[in-house]
Short mmCIF file of C-alpha atoms in Angstrom, two decimals:
data_model
loop_
_atom_site.label_atom_id
_atom_site.label_comp_id
_atom_site.label_asym_id
_atom_site.label_seq_id
_atom_site.Cartn_x
_atom_site.Cartn_y
_atom_site.Cartn_z
CA MET A 1 8.41 -4.85 59.11
CA GLN A 2 9.65 -7.39 56.54
CA GLN A 3 8.08 -7.02 53.10
CA PRO A 4 6.14 -10.08 51.84
CA ARG A 5 7.67 -12.03 48.96
CA ILE A 6 6.05 -11.55 45.56
CA ASN A 7 4.51 -14.69 44.13
CA LYS A 8 6.14 -15.72 40.82
CA SER A 9 2.77 -16.10 39.15
CA SER A 10 1.52 -12.65 40.20
CA PRO A 11 0.67 -10.54 37.15
CA TYR A 12 1.10 -7.35 39.17
CA VAL A 13 4.84 -7.70 39.84
CA CYS A 14 5.72 -4.60 37.80
CA LEU A 15 3.09 -2.55 39.59
CA VAL A 16 4.57 -3.64 42.93
CA ILE A 17 8.05 -2.57 41.77
CA ALA A 18 6.65 0.85 40.83
CA CYS A 19 4.99 1.17 44.26
CA LEU A 20 8.25 0.27 46.02
CA LEU A 21 10.05 2.89 43.92
CA PHE A 22 7.52 5.50 45.01
CA ARG A 23 8.31 4.58 48.64
CA GLY A 24 12.04 5.10 48.05
CA VAL A 25 13.11 1.46 48.34
CA SER A 26 16.59 0.85 46.89
CA ASN A 27 17.55 -1.26 43.90
CA GLY A 28 19.05 -4.06 46.00
CA GLN A 29 16.04 -4.30 48.33
CA ILE A 30 13.62 -4.50 45.38
CA LYS A 31 15.74 -7.24 43.81
CA LYS A 32 15.33 -9.29 46.98
CA GLN A 33 11.58 -8.73 46.97
CA ILE A 34 11.15 -10.16 43.46
CA GLU A 35 13.55 -13.08 43.86
CA GLY A 36 12.29 -16.05 41.84
CA VAL A 37 10.33 -14.02 39.30
CA ASN A 38 11.19 -15.22 35.78
CA PHE A 39 11.59 -12.08 33.61
CA ASN A 40 12.20 -12.33 29.88
CA ILE A 41 14.20 -9.09 29.98
CA ASN A 42 17.09 -7.85 32.09
CA PHE A 43 15.96 -6.68 35.54
CA GLN A 44 18.23 -3.62 35.40
CA ILE A 45 16.52 -2.42 32.19
CA LEU A 46 13.12 -2.81 33.85
CA TYR A 47 14.29 -1.04 37.01
CA ASP A 48 15.90 1.89 35.14
CA PHE A 49 12.81 2.46 33.00
CA LEU A 50 10.40 2.39 35.93
CA LEU A 51 12.69 4.66 37.98
CA GLN A 52 12.78 7.18 35.12
CA ALA A 53 9.00 7.05 34.80
CA VAL A 54 8.50 7.54 38.54
CA GLN A 55 11.04 10.36 38.90
CA SER A 56 9.70 12.27 35.89
CA GLN A 57 6.10 11.69 37.03
CA LYS A 58 5.25 10.54 33.48
CA LYS A 59 2.30 8.38 34.36
CA CYS A 60 1.41 7.72 30.74
CA LEU A 61 4.92 6.34 30.17
CA LEU A 62 4.58 4.14 33.24
CA TYR A 63 1.15 2.84 32.28
CA LYS A 64 2.29 2.09 28.73
CA PHE A 65 5.25 0.11 29.97
CA LEU A 66 3.18 -1.74 32.57
CA HIS A 67 0.74 -2.73 29.83
CA ILE A 68 3.58 -4.29 27.84
CA VAL A 69 5.33 -6.13 30.69
CA LEU A 70 2.27 -7.10 32.72
CA PHE A 71 2.64 -10.69 31.57
CA LEU A 72 6.41 -10.92 31.21
CA SER A 73 6.30 -14.21 33.04
CA SER A 74 5.55 -16.46 30.08
CA SER A 75 1.99 -17.75 29.58
CA ALA A 76 2.18 -21.03 27.65
CA TYR A 77 -0.81 -23.25 26.93
CA SER A 78 -1.34 -26.66 25.39
CA THR A 79 -5.10 -26.30 25.19
CA VAL A 80 -5.71 -26.27 21.43
CA SER A 81 -9.26 -27.54 21.05
CA GLY A 82 -9.57 -27.36 17.28
CA VAL A 83 -8.20 -26.21 13.93
CA ASN A 84 -10.49 -24.68 11.31
CA GLY A 85 -8.85 -23.51 8.09
CA PRO A 86 -6.33 -20.79 9.01
CA LEU A 87 -7.71 -20.55 12.57
CA VAL A 88 -6.71 -22.27 15.82
CA ILE A 89 -9.13 -22.35 18.77
CA LEU A 90 -7.70 -22.38 22.31
CA ASP A 91 -9.57 -23.04 25.57
CA ASN A 92 -8.86 -22.14 29.21
CA VAL A 93 -6.71 -19.11 28.37
CA LYS A 94 -6.23 -16.60 31.20
CA PHE A 95 -6.95 -13.03 30.15
CA PRO A 96 -6.64 -13.36 26.33
CA ARG A 97 -6.70 -10.02 24.54
CA TYR A 98 -7.84 -8.97 21.09
CA ALA A 99 -5.02 -8.56 18.51
CA GLU A 100 -2.48 -10.14 20.90
CA ILE A 101 0.38 -11.99 19.20
CA VAL A 102 0.69 -15.71 19.88
CA HIS A 103 3.73 -17.94 19.23
CA LEU A 104 2.93 -21.55 18.38
CA THR A 105 5.49 -24.35 18.78
CA LEU A 106 4.72 -27.48 16.76
CA PRO A 107 5.75 -31.00 17.88
CA ASP A 108 8.79 -30.93 15.55
CA GLY A 109 9.97 -27.63 17.06
CA THR A 110 8.77 -25.41 14.20
CA LYS A 111 7.75 -21.92 15.32
CA ARG A 112 4.75 -20.06 13.90
CA SER A 113 3.08 -16.77 14.72
CA GLY A 114 -0.56 -15.84 15.00
CA GLN A 115 -2.89 -13.12 16.18
CA VAL A 116 -5.96 -13.28 18.40
CA LEU A 117 -9.01 -12.51 16.27
CA GLU A 118 -11.78 -13.16 18.77
CA VAL A 119 -12.11 -13.58 22.54
CA VAL A 120 -15.07 -15.22 24.27
CA GLY A 121 -14.44 -15.64 28.00
CA THR A 122 -11.41 -17.92 28.34
CA LYS A 123 -11.62 -19.04 24.70
CA ALA A 124 -9.41 -17.42 22.04
CA VAL A 125 -9.55 -17.72 18.24
CA VAL A 126 -6.06 -17.31 16.75
CA GLN A 127 -5.30 -16.56 13.10
CA VAL A 128 -2.02 -18.31 12.14
CA PHE A 129 -0.04 -16.32 9.57
CA GLU A 130 2.04 -19.24 8.27
CA GLY A 131 -0.98 -21.53 7.90
CA THR A 132 -2.22 -24.39 10.10
CA SER A 133 -0.81 -27.30 8.11
CA GLY A 134 0.85 -29.82 10.44
CA ILE A 135 -0.58 -28.40 13.68
CA ASP A 136 -1.40 -31.20 16.17
CA ALA A 137 -4.14 -30.12 18.57
CA LYS A 138 -2.75 -32.29 21.39
CA LYS A 139 0.96 -31.53 21.08
CA THR A 140 1.10 -27.88 19.97
CA ALA A 141 2.14 -25.32 22.61
CA CYS A 142 0.94 -21.71 22.39
CA GLU A 143 2.59 -18.77 24.12
CA PHE A 144 0.75 -15.45 24.53
CA THR A 145 3.18 -12.53 24.28
CA GLY A 146 0.96 -9.79 25.68
CA ASP A 147 1.89 -7.49 22.78
CA ILE A 148 0.47 -6.54 19.38
CA LEU A 149 2.12 -7.27 16.02
CA ARG A 150 5.03 -4.91 15.45
CA THR A 151 7.54 -4.86 12.63
CA PRO A 152 11.16 -3.67 12.76
CA VAL A 153 11.76 -0.69 10.48
CA SER A 154 14.92 0.98 9.26
CA GLU A 155 16.15 3.03 6.33
CA ASP A 156 18.42 0.07 5.54
CA MET A 157 15.33 -1.86 4.36
CA LEU A 158 15.70 -0.10 1.00
CA GLY A 159 17.38 -2.45 -1.45
CA ARG A 160 16.20 -5.54 0.45
CA VAL A 161 13.70 -8.32 -0.33
CA PHE A 162 11.37 -9.73 2.34
CA ASN A 163 8.72 -12.42 2.37
CA GLY A 164 5.06 -11.74 3.18
CA SER A 165 5.79 -11.93 6.93
CA GLY A 166 8.61 -9.38 6.80
CA LYS A 167 11.53 -11.85 7.04
CA PRO A 168 14.54 -11.26 4.71
CA ILE A 169 14.76 -13.72 1.79
CA ASP A 170 17.66 -12.15 -0.13
CA ARG A 171 20.35 -13.92 1.94
CA GLY A 172 21.31 -10.59 3.45
CA PRO A 173 21.84 -9.84 7.15
CA THR A 174 19.01 -9.22 9.56
CA VAL A 175 17.84 -5.61 9.48
CA LEU A 176 19.03 -3.60 12.48
CA ALA A 177 15.78 -2.02 13.62
CA GLU A 178 15.68 1.70 14.31
CA ASP A 179 12.15 1.29 15.67
CA TYR A 180 9.38 -1.27 16.12
CA LEU A 181 6.04 -0.04 14.77
CA ASP A 182 2.49 -1.37 14.97
CA ILE A 183 1.60 -2.75 11.52
CA MET A 184 -1.90 -1.25 11.77
CA GLY A 185 -0.32 2.21 11.62
CA GLN A 186 -0.93 5.31 13.68
CA PRO A 187 -4.18 7.26 13.38
CA ILE A 188 -3.66 10.53 11.49
CA ASN A 189 -5.64 13.56 12.57
CA PRO A 190 -7.60 14.68 9.47
CA GLN A 191 -6.84 18.28 10.40
CA CYS A 192 -3.11 17.52 10.00
CA ARG A 193 -3.44 16.13 6.48
CA ILE A 194 -2.14 18.26 3.61
CA TYR A 195 -4.08 18.33 0.33
CA PRO A 196 -2.03 16.63 -2.45
CA GLU A 197 -0.87 19.30 -4.89
CA GLU A 198 2.35 18.21 -6.61
CA MET A 199 2.42 15.84 -9.57
CA ILE A 200 4.31 12.56 -9.84
CA GLN A 201 5.50 12.01 -13.41
CA THR A 202 5.24 8.36 -14.52
CA GLY A 203 6.48 8.81 -18.08
CA ILE A 204 3.25 7.25 -19.42
CA SER A 205 1.24 9.72 -21.54
CA ALA A 206 -2.18 8.20 -20.80
CA ILE A 207 -1.55 8.77 -17.09
CA ASP A 208 0.48 11.99 -17.00
CA ALA A 209 -1.69 14.02 -19.39
CA MET A 210 -5.14 12.51 -18.86
CA ASN A 211 -5.09 11.16 -15.28
CA SER A 212 -2.28 12.98 -13.51
CA ILE A 213 -1.26 11.52 -10.14
CA ALA A 214 -0.64 13.92 -7.25
CA ARG A 215 1.88 13.26 -4.52
CA GLY A 216 -0.02 11.70 -1.62
CA GLN A 217 -2.87 10.36 -3.79
CA LYS A 218 -4.27 6.82 -3.80
CA ILE A 219 -5.24 5.70 -7.31
CA PRO A 220 -5.69 2.02 -8.25
CA ILE A 221 -5.06 0.25 -11.55
CA PHE A 222 -8.11 -1.80 -12.56
CA SER A 223 -6.87 -4.71 -14.64
CA ALA A 224 -7.82 -8.32 -15.41
CA ALA A 225 -6.17 -11.70 -15.90
CA GLY A 226 -3.84 -11.81 -18.89
CA LEU A 227 -3.38 -8.03 -19.15
CA PRO A 228 0.05 -6.37 -18.76
CA HIS A 229 -0.56 -4.69 -15.39
CA ASN A 230 2.75 -6.07 -14.05
CA GLU A 231 4.64 -4.46 -16.94
CA ILE A 232 2.83 -1.15 -16.34
CA ALA A 233 3.65 -1.29 -12.61
CA ALA A 234 7.32 -2.03 -13.35
CA GLN A 235 7.44 0.84 -15.85
CA ILE A 236 5.98 3.23 -13.27
CA CYS A 237 8.61 2.09 -10.76
CA ARG A 238 11.39 2.65 -13.33
CA GLN A 239 10.26 6.08 -14.46
CA ALA A 240 8.43 7.67 -11.51
CA GLY A 241 9.85 10.98 -10.34
CA LEU A 242 8.91 14.50 -9.32
CA VAL A 243 8.15 17.09 -12.00
CA GLN A 244 10.45 20.11 -11.95
CA LYS A 245 9.88 23.59 -13.41
CA SER A 246 12.05 22.96 -16.44
CA LYS A 247 11.26 21.15 -19.64
CA ASP A 248 14.36 18.96 -19.47
CA VAL A 249 14.85 18.45 -15.75
CA MET A 250 13.17 15.79 -13.66
CA ASP A 251 14.04 14.92 -10.07
CA TYR A 252 15.16 11.29 -9.87
CA SER A 253 17.24 11.95 -6.74
CA ALA A 254 17.70 8.85 -4.60
CA ASP A 255 17.79 11.06 -1.52
CA ASN A 256 14.10 11.90 -1.58
CA PHE A 257 12.32 9.21 -3.62
CA ALA A 258 11.70 5.59 -2.62
CA ILE A 259 9.44 2.74 -3.70
CA VAL A 260 7.83 0.11 -1.47
CA PHE A 261 6.51 -2.81 -3.50
CA ALA A 262 4.23 -5.48 -2.00
CA ALA A 263 3.17 -8.51 -4.07
CA MET A 264 0.41 -10.80 -2.77
CA GLY A 265 -0.36 -14.20 -4.26
CA VAL A 266 1.93 -13.77 -7.27
CA ASN A 267 3.64 -16.71 -8.97
CA MET A 268 7.40 -17.23 -9.02
CA GLU A 269 7.68 -15.90 -12.57
CA THR A 270 6.06 -12.58 -11.61
CA ALA A 271 8.24 -12.23 -8.50
CA ARG A 272 11.37 -12.93 -10.55
CA PHE A 273 10.23 -10.43 -13.20
CA PHE A 274 9.92 -7.56 -10.71
CA LYS A 275 13.14 -8.38 -8.88
CA SER A 276 15.22 -8.67 -12.06
CA ASP A 277 13.62 -5.54 -13.54
CA PHE A 278 14.54 -3.44 -10.49
CA GLU A 279 18.08 -4.82 -10.48
CA GLU A 280 18.66 -4.29 -14.22
CA ASN A 281 17.57 -0.65 -14.31
CA GLY A 282 19.53 0.26 -11.17
CA SER A 283 16.57 1.28 -9.01
CA MET A 284 16.86 -1.64 -6.58
CA ASP A 285 18.74 0.49 -4.04
CA ASN A 286 15.63 2.65 -3.64
CA VAL A 287 13.11 -0.22 -3.58
CA CYS A 288 11.88 -2.33 -0.67
CA LEU A 289 10.15 -5.56 -1.81
CA PHE A 290 7.66 -7.68 0.13
CA LEU A 291 6.84 -10.88 -1.77
CA ASN A 292 4.02 -13.26 -0.85
CA LEU A 293 4.08 -16.02 -3.46
CA ALA A 294 1.17 -18.13 -4.65
CA ASN A 295 2.51 -21.15 -2.74
CA ASP A 296 2.88 -19.17 0.50
CA PRO A 297 0.09 -19.35 3.10
CA THR A 298 -2.99 -17.45 1.97
CA ILE A 299 -3.48 -15.94 5.41
CA GLU A 300 -0.07 -14.26 5.19
CA ARG A 301 -1.56 -11.92 2.58
CA ILE A 302 -3.58 -10.24 5.34
CA ILE A 303 -0.45 -8.71 6.88
CA THR A 304 1.76 -8.20 3.78
CA PRO A 305 0.24 -4.85 2.65
CA ARG A 306 0.25 -3.61 6.25
CA LEU A 307 3.94 -4.45 6.67
CA ALA A 308 4.66 -2.57 3.43
CA LEU A 309 2.65 0.48 4.48
CA THR A 310 4.24 0.56 7.95
CA THR A 311 7.65 0.60 6.28
CA ALA A 312 6.44 3.34 3.91
CA GLU A 313 5.16 5.43 6.84
CA TYR A 314 8.54 5.22 8.53
CA LEU A 315 10.38 6.23 5.35
CA ALA A 316 7.93 9.08 4.67
CA TYR A 317 7.36 10.56 8.11
CA GLN A 318 10.66 9.78 9.86
CA CYS A 319 13.15 9.75 6.96
CA GLU A 320 11.09 12.37 5.03
CA LYS A 321 11.15 10.57 1.68
CA HIS A 322 8.50 10.68 -1.03
CA VAL A 323 7.37 7.06 -1.11
CA LEU A 324 5.47 5.35 -3.91
CA VAL A 325 3.66 2.22 -2.65
CA ILE A 326 2.56 -0.36 -5.23
CA LEU A 327 0.33 -3.19 -3.99
CA THR A 328 -0.42 -6.11 -6.30
CA ASP A 329 -2.71 -8.00 -6.36
CA MET A 330 -5.43 -6.62 -4.04
CA SER A 331 -7.85 -9.26 -5.36
CA SER A 332 -5.66 -11.92 -3.70
CA TYR A 333 -5.84 -9.93 -0.46
CA ALA A 334 -9.65 -9.74 -0.62
CA GLU A 335 -9.89 -13.48 -1.26
CA ALA A 336 -7.71 -14.16 1.80
CA LEU A 337 -10.08 -11.94 3.78
CA ARG A 338 -13.01 -14.01 2.51
CA GLU A 339 -11.25 -17.22 3.56
CA VAL A 340 -10.82 -16.00 7.14
CA SER A 341 -14.42 -14.79 7.24
CA ALA A 342 -15.69 -18.18 6.03
CA ALA A 343 -13.59 -20.01 8.64
CA ARG A 344 -15.13 -17.83 11.36
CA GLU A 345 -18.59 -18.68 9.97
CA GLU A 346 -19.55 -15.03 9.60
CA VAL A 347 -22.60 -13.96 7.61
CA PRO A 348 -21.31 -13.42 4.04
CA GLY A 349 -21.99 -10.35 1.93
CA ARG A 350 -21.94 -9.99 -1.86
CA ARG A 351 -20.22 -12.92 -3.64
CA GLY A 352 -19.26 -14.40 -0.27
CA PHE A 353 -17.01 -11.50 0.76
CA PRO A 354 -17.40 -10.26 4.35
CA GLY A 355 -19.65 -7.29 5.05
CA TYR A 356 -16.75 -5.40 6.63
CA MET A 357 -14.53 -5.60 3.52
CA TYR A 358 -15.13 -1.90 2.75
CA THR A 359 -13.83 -0.94 6.21
CA ASP A 360 -10.91 -3.34 5.95
CA LEU A 361 -9.83 -2.01 2.55
CA ALA A 362 -10.12 1.54 3.89
CA THR A 363 -7.60 0.70 6.66
CA ILE A 364 -5.10 0.06 3.84
CA TYR A 365 -5.95 2.74 1.27
CA GLU A 366 -6.38 5.60 3.77
CA ARG A 367 -2.76 5.27 4.90
CA ALA A 368 -1.70 7.29 1.86
CA GLY A 369 -1.26 11.04 2.04
CA ARG A 370 0.82 13.86 3.45
CA VAL A 371 1.08 15.14 7.01
CA GLU A 372 1.65 18.67 8.26
CA GLY A 373 5.16 19.27 9.55
CA ARG A 374 6.70 16.41 7.54
CA ASN A 375 8.28 16.74 4.11
CA GLY A 376 7.62 13.13 3.11
CA SER A 377 4.54 11.69 1.42
CA ILE A 378 2.95 8.31 0.62
CA THR A 379 1.40 7.78 -2.82
CA GLN A 380 -0.46 4.51 -3.32
CA ILE A 381 -1.03 2.64 -6.59
CA PRO A 382 -2.83 -0.61 -5.71
CA ILE A 383 -3.35 -3.04 -8.59
CA LEU A 384 -6.34 -5.38 -8.69
CA THR A 385 -7.53 -7.91 -11.24
CA MET A 386 -11.26 -7.78 -11.90
CA PRO A 387 -12.77 -11.29 -12.03
CA ASN A 388 -14.36 -11.85 -15.48
CA ASP A 389 -13.45 -8.22 -16.39
CA ASP A 390 -16.40 -7.16 -14.21
CA ILE A 391 -15.96 -3.63 -12.86
CA THR A 392 -19.11 -4.09 -10.73
CA HIS A 393 -17.44 -6.91 -8.76
CA PRO A 394 -17.28 -6.09 -5.00
CA ILE A 395 -13.48 -5.68 -5.00
CA PRO A 396 -13.18 -2.92 -7.68
CA ASP A 397 -16.57 -1.53 -6.65
CA LEU A 398 -15.58 -0.92 -3.01
CA THR A 399 -12.07 0.14 -4.00
CA GLY A 400 -13.53 2.84 -6.24
CA TYR A 401 -15.53 4.26 -3.31
CA ILE A 402 -12.40 4.70 -1.19
CA THR A 403 -9.72 5.74 -3.65
CA GLU A 404 -9.36 8.98 -5.61
CA GLY A 405 -9.91 7.69 -9.13
CA GLN A 406 -8.72 4.70 -11.15
CA VAL A 407 -6.61 3.76 -14.17
CA TYR A 408 -8.50 1.27 -16.34
CA VAL A 409 -6.55 -1.35 -18.33
CA ASP A 410 -8.64 -2.39 -21.34
CA ARG A 411 -8.69 -5.85 -22.93
CA GLN A 412 -9.82 -4.58 -26.37
CA LEU A 413 -6.82 -2.25 -26.63
CA HIS A 414 -4.55 -5.09 -25.51
CA ASN A 415 -5.98 -7.39 -28.20
CA ARG A 416 -5.07 -4.73 -30.77
CA GLN A 417 -1.43 -4.81 -29.60
CA ILE A 418 -1.56 -1.35 -28.00
CA TYR A 419 0.75 -0.93 -24.99
CA PRO A 420 -0.01 0.33 -22.41
CA PRO A 421 -3.67 -0.64 -23.02
CA ILE A 422 -5.06 2.16 -20.82
CA ASN A 423 -8.61 3.22 -21.71
CA VAL A 424 -8.77 6.89 -20.75
CA LEU A 425 -12.58 7.18 -20.86
CA PRO A 426 -13.41 5.10 -17.73
CA SER A 427 -10.16 6.23 -16.09
CA LEU A 428 -10.23 9.13 -13.64
CA SER A 429 -8.00 11.10 -11.28
CA ARG A 430 -10.02 13.16 -8.81
CA LEU A 431 -7.01 15.14 -7.59
CA MET A 432 -5.62 15.93 -11.04
CA LYS A 433 -6.93 19.51 -10.99
CA SER A 434 -4.73 20.44 -8.02
CA ALA A 435 -1.54 18.85 -9.39
CA ILE A 436 -1.38 20.46 -12.85
CA GLY A 437 -1.37 23.91 -14.37
CA GLU A 438 0.94 26.89 -14.45
CA GLY A 439 3.82 26.57 -12.00
CA MET A 440 3.40 22.79 -11.69
CA THR A 441 3.26 21.39 -15.24
CA ARG A 442 2.13 23.83 -17.96
CA LYS A 443 -0.74 26.28 -18.12
CA ASP A 444 -2.39 24.52 -21.09
CA HIS A 445 -2.41 21.08 -19.40
CA ALA A 446 -6.02 21.08 -18.16
CA ASP A 447 -7.43 22.50 -21.42
CA VAL A 448 -5.52 20.04 -23.60
CA SER A 449 -6.65 17.13 -21.41
CA ASN A 450 -10.32 18.19 -21.60
CA GLN A 451 -10.20 18.64 -25.37
CA LEU A 452 -8.47 15.28 -25.92
CA TYR A 453 -11.12 13.59 -23.77
CA ALA A 454 -13.95 15.25 -25.72
CA CYS A 455 -12.52 14.43 -29.14
CA TYR A 456 -11.76 10.82 -28.17
CA ALA A 457 -15.29 10.30 -26.80
CA ILE A 458 -16.86 11.72 -29.99
CA GLY A 459 -14.49 9.58 -32.06
CA LYS A 460 -15.70 6.45 -30.23
CA ASP A 461 -19.31 7.40 -31.02
CA VAL A 462 -18.44 7.94 -34.68
CA GLN A 463 -16.70 4.56 -34.79
CA ALA A 464 -19.85 2.88 -33.44
CA MET A 465 -21.99 4.78 -35.98
CA LYS A 466 -19.66 3.73 -38.81
CA ALA A 467 -20.27 0.06 -37.96
CA VAL A 468 -24.01 0.66 -38.48
CA VAL A 469 -24.31 3.09 -41.42
CA GLY A 470 -20.95 2.66 -43.14
CA GLU A 471 -18.16 5.17 -43.82
CA GLU A 472 -19.91 6.67 -46.87
CA ALA A 473 -22.68 8.09 -44.67
CA LEU A 474 -20.27 9.98 -42.39
CA THR A 475 -19.82 13.77 -42.60
CA SER A 476 -16.47 15.49 -43.07
CA ASP A 477 -16.37 16.33 -39.35
CA ASP A 478 -17.06 12.70 -38.50
CA LEU A 479 -14.12 11.64 -40.66
CA LEU A 480 -11.86 14.07 -38.79
CA TYR A 481 -12.90 12.55 -35.46
CA LEU A 482 -12.30 9.06 -36.88
CA GLU A 483 -8.80 10.08 -37.99
CA PHE A 484 -8.13 11.59 -34.56
CA LEU A 485 -9.30 8.38 -32.84
CA GLN A 486 -6.87 6.22 -34.79
CA LYS A 487 -3.89 8.55 -34.35
CA PHE A 488 -4.66 9.13 -30.66
CA GLU A 489 -4.47 5.41 -29.91
CA LYS A 490 -1.46 4.85 -32.17
CA ASN A 491 0.68 7.89 -31.27
CA PHE A 492 -0.52 9.10 -27.86
CA ILE A 493 -1.65 6.07 -25.84
CA ALA A 494 0.76 3.57 -27.43
CA GLN A 495 4.38 3.81 -26.32
CA GLY A 496 7.17 1.37 -25.56
CA PRO A 497 7.78 -0.12 -22.10
CA TYR A 498 11.06 1.84 -21.93
CA ASP A 499 9.72 5.00 -23.60
CA ASN A 500 9.90 7.64 -20.86
CA ARG A 501 8.02 10.76 -21.99
CA THR A 502 8.10 13.95 -19.96
CA VAL A 503 4.76 15.64 -19.37
CA PHE A 504 5.87 18.43 -21.72
CA GLU A 505 6.58 15.99 -24.55
CA THR A 506 3.19 14.40 -23.93
CA LEU A 507 1.40 17.76 -24.17
CA ASP A 508 3.24 18.55 -27.41
CA ILE A 509 2.04 15.23 -28.87
CA GLY A 510 -1.48 16.19 -27.75
CA TRP A 511 -1.25 19.49 -29.65
CA GLN A 512 -0.04 17.70 -32.79
CA LEU A 513 -3.17 15.52 -32.66
CA LEU A 514 -5.48 18.49 -32.00
CA ARG A 515 -4.16 20.24 -35.13
CA ILE A 516 -6.12 17.64 -37.11
CA PHE A 517 -9.12 19.88 -36.36
CA PRO A 518 -9.55 23.54 -37.35
CA LYS A 519 -9.43 26.02 -34.48
CA GLU A 520 -13.20 26.50 -34.59
CA MET A 521 -13.82 22.86 -33.56
CA LEU A 522 -11.62 23.06 -30.44
CA LYS A 523 -14.32 24.53 -28.22
CA ARG A 524 -12.89 23.44 -24.86
CA ILE A 525 -9.69 25.47 -25.18
CA PRO A 526 -9.74 29.27 -24.55
CA GLN A 527 -8.80 31.52 -27.47
CA SER A 528 -5.74 32.88 -25.66
CA THR A 529 -4.35 29.35 -25.19
CA LEU A 530 -5.13 28.46 -28.81
CA ALA A 531 -3.33 31.57 -30.01
CA GLU A 532 -0.21 30.61 -28.06
CA PHE A 533 -0.02 26.84 -28.61
CA TYR A 534 -2.01 25.98 -31.77
CA PRO A 535 0.54 27.31 -34.34
CA ARG A 536 3.20 24.67 -35.03
CA GLU A 537 6.18 27.00 -34.54
CA SER A 538 5.03 28.27 -31.14
CA ALA A 539 3.99 24.91 -29.77
CA MET A 540 7.31 23.23 -30.49
CA HIS A 541 9.36 25.81 -28.57
CA THR A 542 7.15 26.69 -25.62
CA VAL A 543 8.57 25.89 -22.20
CA LEU A 544 7.17 26.38 -18.73
#
């Protein structure tokens, strides 16, 4: 009996091909059955894949492929009913799906991409990444791809510069993709996560000694407008490496260390600063830049950090590199999120930000870490500017709940010409305890850090008391703490932007400051450690 012809508009054409394959129908006969069907891919590729899936009985492979090619016959619509901010509303769409990618063609032929945010019956709300400026509701055509947003990834992306949508802007060739990955990332089984235990050395004393960063940690920098957080981020990129078990050796090997840098809402001056800094110090070959400028569409900032993290995941888990991801400025990202929420007329939360901002930020921050069976790791250092220097603002507040500490950039220190102006008292690294100590940095690291914290905190109290009662009313111990406070900020926290201190040099500077006090006042350091490191001669020559 002659087989019926398949209607060109049938969405089940691939399923029919699979059924014919199960019945043993040959390639040529199947080709006749689907004559007239307009595929966007080569028929032979489709046939070979389905044949492999059928012969190997891999149903999951078959179902996955059917899901992708179910709507290979293009579905184009000219039913734009309205434009609201970064959103486009379409009516009479057949089977729209959440998170589906949509290609929009403007009257002048310009192509833009968007993603389905909401589906109500045959109505779809599409978020346009390049902005909705110039979209004509009557003349704009929309094509539904039937797929989610994927980005091409390759090890060749290192040394390249991309815009916020992942397109090259360095006049280089198109990246030859080794894989196409979902920008939302793959879910990681918590049981497969490895606890971060090895320290990343930044060369900055206030971070390395007081708030050590472990490989696989997520620790933000809380800054504010006008503070040198960009310079600090660039210095970390220049100097970051893995601590080795020798006082003079640090692993800067290009084979196992890479940096993914994503900038959101930055001005041209900032973008040029980072690019030129990476090129001048020779680290550009190990850096992948994603730049969303202030004049780029705001909505593009929603996908920029996800593109960067997808690239980082590929480099870490497939190429087995230790990747440092720096995201700046997360405040611009949160404001873009608020803009989309307002356009969708959702019920606002604190300060107008959406109620789901905590969950949304977690989908970015929680992509840091290490995975069992893979040598690579992802360490995140997001940078955010606190509006009005307010640490209780929803953006730093929610970020602090998710991340494992924070590095606080202080305006008062900056006004006193101290660089980097890192205030160690509100700063914190929750994973520091597992990344330092004997065998990793030095056995006195934790004790020195605790004692420096205690002395600095007491020194701050003495400074406040001095403003009230005057220096004459202070005791001899108070004067020692006051001297320590001044030297700690001048010699320990302050360092040049190109001053790269090893963690061992930093600890030696810490001991020099602690010798201001007699041994009896250093109550947070065990006697055995004091006996070994407190004398000047011993401390200067001790190695790991």
